Short mmCIF file of C-alpha atoms in Angstrom, two decimals:
data_model
loop_
_atom_site.label_atom_id
_atom_site.label_comp_id
_atom_site.label_asym_id
_atom_site.label_seq_id
_atom_site.Cartn_x
_atom_site.Cartn_y
_atom_site.Cartn_z
CA MET A 1 -24.76 4.69 -22.88
CA LEU A 2 -21.63 5.47 -20.88
CA PRO A 3 -19.80 2.59 -19.19
CA SER A 4 -20.09 1.88 -15.48
CA ILE A 5 -17.43 2.25 -12.84
CA ILE A 6 -16.81 -0.98 -10.94
CA PHE A 7 -15.49 -0.56 -7.43
CA GLU A 8 -14.86 -2.74 -4.42
CA SER A 9 -16.14 -2.23 -0.90
CA ASN A 10 -15.73 -4.71 1.93
CA ASN A 11 -14.64 -7.44 -0.54
CA THR A 12 -17.80 -7.01 -2.64
CA LEU A 13 -18.07 -5.58 -6.17
CA PHE A 14 -20.42 -2.73 -7.01
CA SER A 15 -20.95 -0.49 -10.01
CA ILE A 16 -22.34 2.98 -10.58
CA ASN A 17 -23.11 4.98 -13.72
CA SER A 18 -20.15 7.03 -14.85
CA ASP A 19 -22.20 9.84 -16.40
CA LYS A 20 -22.29 11.80 -13.13
CA VAL A 21 -18.65 11.17 -12.23
CA VAL A 22 -16.33 14.10 -12.88
CA SER A 23 -13.12 12.55 -11.56
CA ILE A 24 -11.64 9.54 -9.77
CA ILE A 25 -8.93 10.26 -7.20
CA TYR A 26 -7.17 8.77 -4.21
CA LEU A 27 -8.92 10.14 -1.16
CA PRO A 28 -7.08 13.28 0.03
CA LYS A 29 -7.15 14.63 3.58
CA VAL A 30 -10.73 14.98 4.77
CA THR A 31 -11.79 18.05 6.75
CA GLN A 32 -14.21 17.22 9.54
CA VAL A 33 -17.49 19.14 9.68
CA PRO A 34 -20.26 19.12 12.31
CA THR A 35 -22.94 16.64 11.26
CA SER A 36 -25.27 14.07 12.77
CA ASN A 37 -25.26 12.06 9.53
CA LEU A 38 -23.01 9.05 10.13
CA LYS A 39 -22.49 8.42 6.42
CA ILE A 40 -20.85 11.85 5.99
CA ARG A 41 -17.15 11.81 6.84
CA GLY A 42 -16.49 15.48 6.10
CA ILE A 43 -15.47 17.54 3.06
CA VAL A 44 -12.59 17.63 0.57
CA ASN A 45 -11.34 20.40 -1.66
CA PHE A 46 -10.60 19.39 -5.24
CA ARG A 47 -9.57 22.08 -7.71
CA ASP A 48 -11.21 24.76 -5.57
CA GLU A 49 -14.50 22.89 -5.39
CA ILE A 50 -15.91 21.49 -2.15
CA PHE A 51 -17.24 17.93 -2.16
CA THR A 52 -19.17 16.27 0.66
CA VAL A 53 -17.44 13.00 1.55
CA ILE A 54 -19.82 10.04 1.83
CA ASP A 55 -18.51 6.74 3.18
CA PHE A 56 -19.96 3.92 1.05
CA ARG A 57 -19.23 1.37 3.76
CA LYS A 58 -21.42 3.31 6.18
CA LEU A 59 -24.20 3.35 3.60
CA ILE A 60 -24.23 -0.43 3.49
CA SER A 61 -23.71 -0.83 7.25
CA ARG A 62 -20.26 -2.35 7.05
CA THR A 63 -17.15 -1.90 9.20
CA SER A 64 -15.42 1.34 8.24
CA VAL A 65 -11.91 1.36 6.80
CA SER A 66 -10.70 3.35 9.82
CA GLU A 67 -11.95 0.54 12.09
CA GLU A 68 -10.24 -2.06 9.90
CA LEU A 69 -7.04 -0.03 10.09
CA GLN A 70 -7.18 0.05 13.89
CA ASN A 71 -7.84 -3.70 13.98
CA PHE A 72 -4.90 -4.24 11.62
CA ILE A 73 -2.58 -2.27 13.90
CA LEU A 74 -3.84 -4.14 16.96
CA MET A 75 -3.19 -7.44 15.18
CA LEU A 76 0.40 -6.39 14.45
CA GLU A 77 0.90 -5.42 18.09
CA GLU A 78 -0.35 -8.85 19.16
CA ARG A 79 1.98 -10.64 16.73
CA GLU A 80 4.91 -8.59 18.04
CA LYS A 81 4.01 -9.56 21.62
CA ASP A 82 3.77 -13.20 20.52
CA HIS A 83 7.41 -13.18 19.51
CA LEU A 84 8.61 -11.38 22.63
CA TYR A 85 6.77 -14.06 24.63
CA TRP A 86 8.34 -16.71 22.39
CA LEU A 87 11.84 -15.47 23.21
CA GLN A 88 11.09 -15.24 26.93
CA THR A 89 9.70 -18.78 26.89
CA LEU A 90 12.84 -20.02 25.11
CA GLU A 91 15.02 -18.29 27.69
CA ASN A 92 12.98 -19.80 30.53
CA SER A 93 13.45 -23.26 29.01
CA VAL A 94 17.20 -22.74 29.44
CA ILE A 95 17.00 -21.32 32.96
CA GLU A 96 14.58 -24.01 34.15
CA ASN A 97 16.14 -26.75 32.00
CA LYS A 98 12.84 -27.84 30.48
CA PRO A 99 11.70 -28.56 26.90
CA PHE A 100 10.72 -25.66 24.65
CA THR A 101 7.17 -26.30 23.45
CA LEU A 102 6.30 -23.33 21.21
CA THR A 103 6.43 -23.57 17.42
CA THR A 104 9.80 -23.66 15.71
CA ASP A 105 8.30 -23.39 12.22
CA PRO A 106 8.18 -19.74 10.99
CA HIS A 107 5.26 -20.66 8.74
CA LYS A 108 3.10 -22.01 11.57
CA CYS A 109 3.14 -19.24 14.15
CA LYS A 110 0.24 -16.78 13.92
CA PHE A 111 2.40 -14.14 12.28
CA GLY A 112 3.87 -16.64 9.81
CA ILE A 113 0.43 -17.84 8.75
CA TRP A 114 -0.72 -14.24 8.24
CA TYR A 115 2.53 -13.29 6.49
CA ASP A 116 2.29 -16.16 3.99
CA ASN A 117 -1.30 -15.32 3.08
CA PHE A 118 -1.38 -11.52 3.16
CA LYS A 119 -1.57 -9.78 -0.22
CA THR A 120 -1.23 -6.09 -1.05
CA SER A 121 -0.57 -4.13 -4.21
CA ASN A 122 1.12 -1.28 -2.34
CA MET A 123 4.83 -1.38 -3.16
CA ALA A 124 5.93 0.43 0.02
CA ILE A 125 4.17 -2.13 2.22
CA ARG A 126 5.51 -5.02 0.15
CA LYS A 127 9.04 -3.67 0.60
CA ILE A 128 8.61 -3.52 4.39
CA LEU A 129 7.10 -7.00 4.52
CA LYS A 130 9.97 -8.47 2.52
CA GLN A 131 12.36 -7.30 5.24
CA PHE A 132 10.56 -9.48 7.79
CA ASP A 133 11.34 -12.73 6.02
CA GLN A 134 14.92 -13.54 7.03
CA PRO A 135 14.97 -12.22 10.61
CA HIS A 136 11.67 -13.99 11.32
CA LYS A 137 13.09 -17.28 10.03
CA ASN A 138 16.30 -16.72 12.00
CA ILE A 139 14.30 -16.21 15.19
CA HIS A 140 12.49 -19.53 14.87
CA ASP A 141 15.74 -21.25 13.90
CA LEU A 142 17.13 -20.03 17.22
CA ALA A 143 15.16 -22.76 19.01
CA PHE A 144 17.17 -25.49 17.27
CA LYS A 145 20.47 -23.84 18.24
CA ILE A 146 19.35 -23.58 21.85
CA GLU A 147 18.19 -27.20 22.01
CA LYS A 148 21.57 -28.28 20.65
CA CYS A 149 23.62 -26.39 23.22
CA LYS A 150 21.21 -27.49 25.99
CA SER A 151 21.83 -31.10 24.99
CA GLU A 152 25.56 -30.39 25.29
CA ASN A 153 24.95 -28.83 28.71
CA GLN A 154 26.39 -25.50 27.57
CA LEU A 155 23.86 -23.28 29.35
CA GLY A 156 26.15 -20.25 29.36
CA LYS A 157 26.46 -20.49 25.59
CA CYS A 158 22.67 -20.78 25.30
CA LYS A 159 22.20 -17.55 27.23
CA ASP A 160 24.79 -15.77 25.07
CA ILE A 161 23.03 -16.92 21.86
CA ILE A 162 19.68 -15.67 23.15
CA GLU A 163 21.14 -12.32 24.20
CA ARG A 164 22.79 -11.81 20.80
CA SER A 165 19.49 -12.62 19.09
CA ARG A 166 17.63 -10.22 21.39
CA ASN A 167 19.98 -7.42 20.35
CA LYS A 168 19.98 -8.33 16.67
CA GLU A 169 17.04 -10.23 15.12
CA PHE A 170 14.49 -9.26 17.77
CA LYS A 171 15.56 -5.64 17.76
CA LEU A 172 15.20 -5.61 13.97
CA LEU A 173 11.82 -7.35 14.15
CA VAL A 174 10.49 -4.78 16.64
CA SER A 175 11.65 -1.92 14.40
CA LEU A 176 9.97 -3.55 11.38
CA PHE A 177 6.70 -3.92 13.27
CA ALA A 178 6.93 -0.22 14.18
CA LYS A 179 7.57 0.72 10.55
CA LEU A 180 4.68 -1.43 9.33
CA LYS A 181 2.30 0.12 11.87
CA GLN A 182 3.41 3.63 10.90
CA ASN A 183 2.64 2.89 7.24
CA ALA A 184 -0.43 0.72 7.79
CA SER A 185 -2.76 3.33 6.29
CA LEU A 186 -1.21 2.54 2.89
CA VAL A 187 -2.82 -0.91 3.07
CA PHE A 188 -6.22 0.76 3.29
CA GLN A 189 -5.71 3.63 0.85
CA GLU A 190 -9.18 4.58 -0.33
CA SER A 191 -10.41 6.09 -3.58
CA ALA A 192 -13.11 8.69 -4.16
CA LEU A 193 -15.60 9.08 -6.99
CA LEU A 194 -16.23 12.80 -7.39
CA MET A 195 -19.79 13.28 -8.60
CA ASN A 196 -22.33 15.97 -9.46
CA LEU A 197 -25.73 14.76 -8.30
CA ASN A 198 -28.75 17.06 -8.46
CA SER A 199 -26.52 20.12 -8.05
CA LYS A 200 -24.77 18.50 -5.07
CA LYS A 201 -21.08 17.70 -5.17
CA ILE A 202 -20.42 14.28 -3.66
CA ALA A 203 -17.16 12.40 -3.05
CA LEU A 204 -18.14 8.74 -2.72
CA VAL A 205 -15.42 6.93 -0.78
CA VAL A 206 -14.79 3.31 -1.82
CA ASP A 207 -12.06 0.78 -1.07
CA LYS A 208 -10.65 0.77 -4.60
CA ILE A 209 -11.57 1.21 -8.24
CA ILE A 210 -11.56 -2.02 -10.24
CA SER A 211 -12.39 -0.95 -13.80
CA VAL A 212 -14.51 1.18 -16.11
CA GLU A 213 -16.56 -0.99 -18.45
CA ASN A 214 -20.00 -1.91 -19.68
CA ILE A 215 -21.87 -4.25 -17.35
CA GLU A 216 -23.66 -7.22 -18.83
CA SER A 217 -27.18 -7.55 -17.42
CA ILE A 218 -28.27 -10.85 -15.94
CA ASP A 219 -31.59 -12.20 -14.70
CA THR A 220 -32.60 -10.47 -11.47
CA SER A 221 -35.93 -12.21 -10.96
CA ASN A 222 -34.59 -13.77 -7.77
CA LEU A 223 -33.02 -10.57 -6.54
CA GLU A 224 -35.00 -10.53 -3.28
CA ASN A 225 -33.53 -13.84 -2.17
CA ASN A 226 -30.12 -13.45 -3.75
CA SER A 227 -27.39 -14.12 -1.20
CA LEU A 228 -25.37 -11.20 -2.55
CA ILE A 229 -27.91 -8.70 -1.33
CA SER A 230 -27.10 -8.27 2.33
CA PHE A 231 -28.51 -4.80 2.79
CA LYS A 232 -31.62 -2.86 1.78
CA LYS A 233 -32.85 -3.76 -1.69
CA ASN A 234 -33.56 -0.12 -2.60
CA PHE A 235 -29.79 0.45 -2.68
CA ILE A 236 -29.57 -1.93 -5.65
CA THR A 237 -31.02 -1.50 -9.13
CA GLY A 238 -29.83 -4.87 -10.36
CA ILE A 239 -27.05 -7.38 -10.62
CA GLY A 240 -24.74 -7.51 -13.59
CA GLN A 241 -21.65 -9.30 -14.74
CA SER A 242 -18.24 -7.85 -15.46
CA LYS A 243 -16.04 -8.81 -18.42
CA ASP A 244 -14.27 -11.37 -16.25
CA LYS A 245 -17.64 -12.91 -15.29
CA LYS A 246 -17.74 -11.61 -11.73
CA LEU A 247 -21.09 -10.60 -10.26
CA VAL A 248 -21.49 -6.87 -9.69
CA GLN A 249 -24.24 -5.11 -7.75
CA THR A 250 -25.46 -1.94 -9.43
CA VAL A 251 -25.85 0.96 -7.01
CA SER A 252 -28.68 3.47 -7.24
CA GLU A 253 -27.40 7.05 -7.39
CA LEU A 254 -30.46 8.15 -5.40
CA MET A 255 -28.98 6.58 -2.28
CA LEU A 256 -26.25 9.22 -2.24
CA VAL A 257 -28.38 12.37 -1.98
#
């Protein structure tokens, strides 16, 4: 028996028989076609063969990757606005001679919390993210410099420091947010399993391929009530276990045609 292909979708592991899979590729550009079937995204051409693109997330009624991408971009826009508001609030604290009350810790603002916890394997995105580190820290450190010169009653100096930061660190931060948004699709780069199913050529779109291996069967007597199964049971033929002891839901090929 051929090994199974383990893939991830919406942070859940699934597997499918590899005997019908002819190739595994990163999803190329999809050509839209008229259809009322929401699970069909369009078609792709691979080595002069046309494959119908089926979105696995749509099959299991989950948020599509395109929606996640848009939400990701919106989140970045909000975090950029947060820091522009932060600078304006700091400037107002000088003009109005009042305490600055927003966070001065770069690890505790909303962006800092996200930044410290976000993980990606894409090297281009990691390179962009690394460039955020120092200017972001410098921006939050600005609050301490301003409080010091405020305490010395050097308001003109405070304004000069803020203006220099606006034209340096903040300008750089805005450009980095723009670069990250432009390349955000790399965070959600999908894979496709190209398959021949009952004379139909299918490109099953998944988040990413995890491995190709034999799945160890486990007891499925409680499958109906298993918390892993959050969609129609007929999509699943069983639950197995990968080599690293992670639970994997086995997908029925019949759901694709």
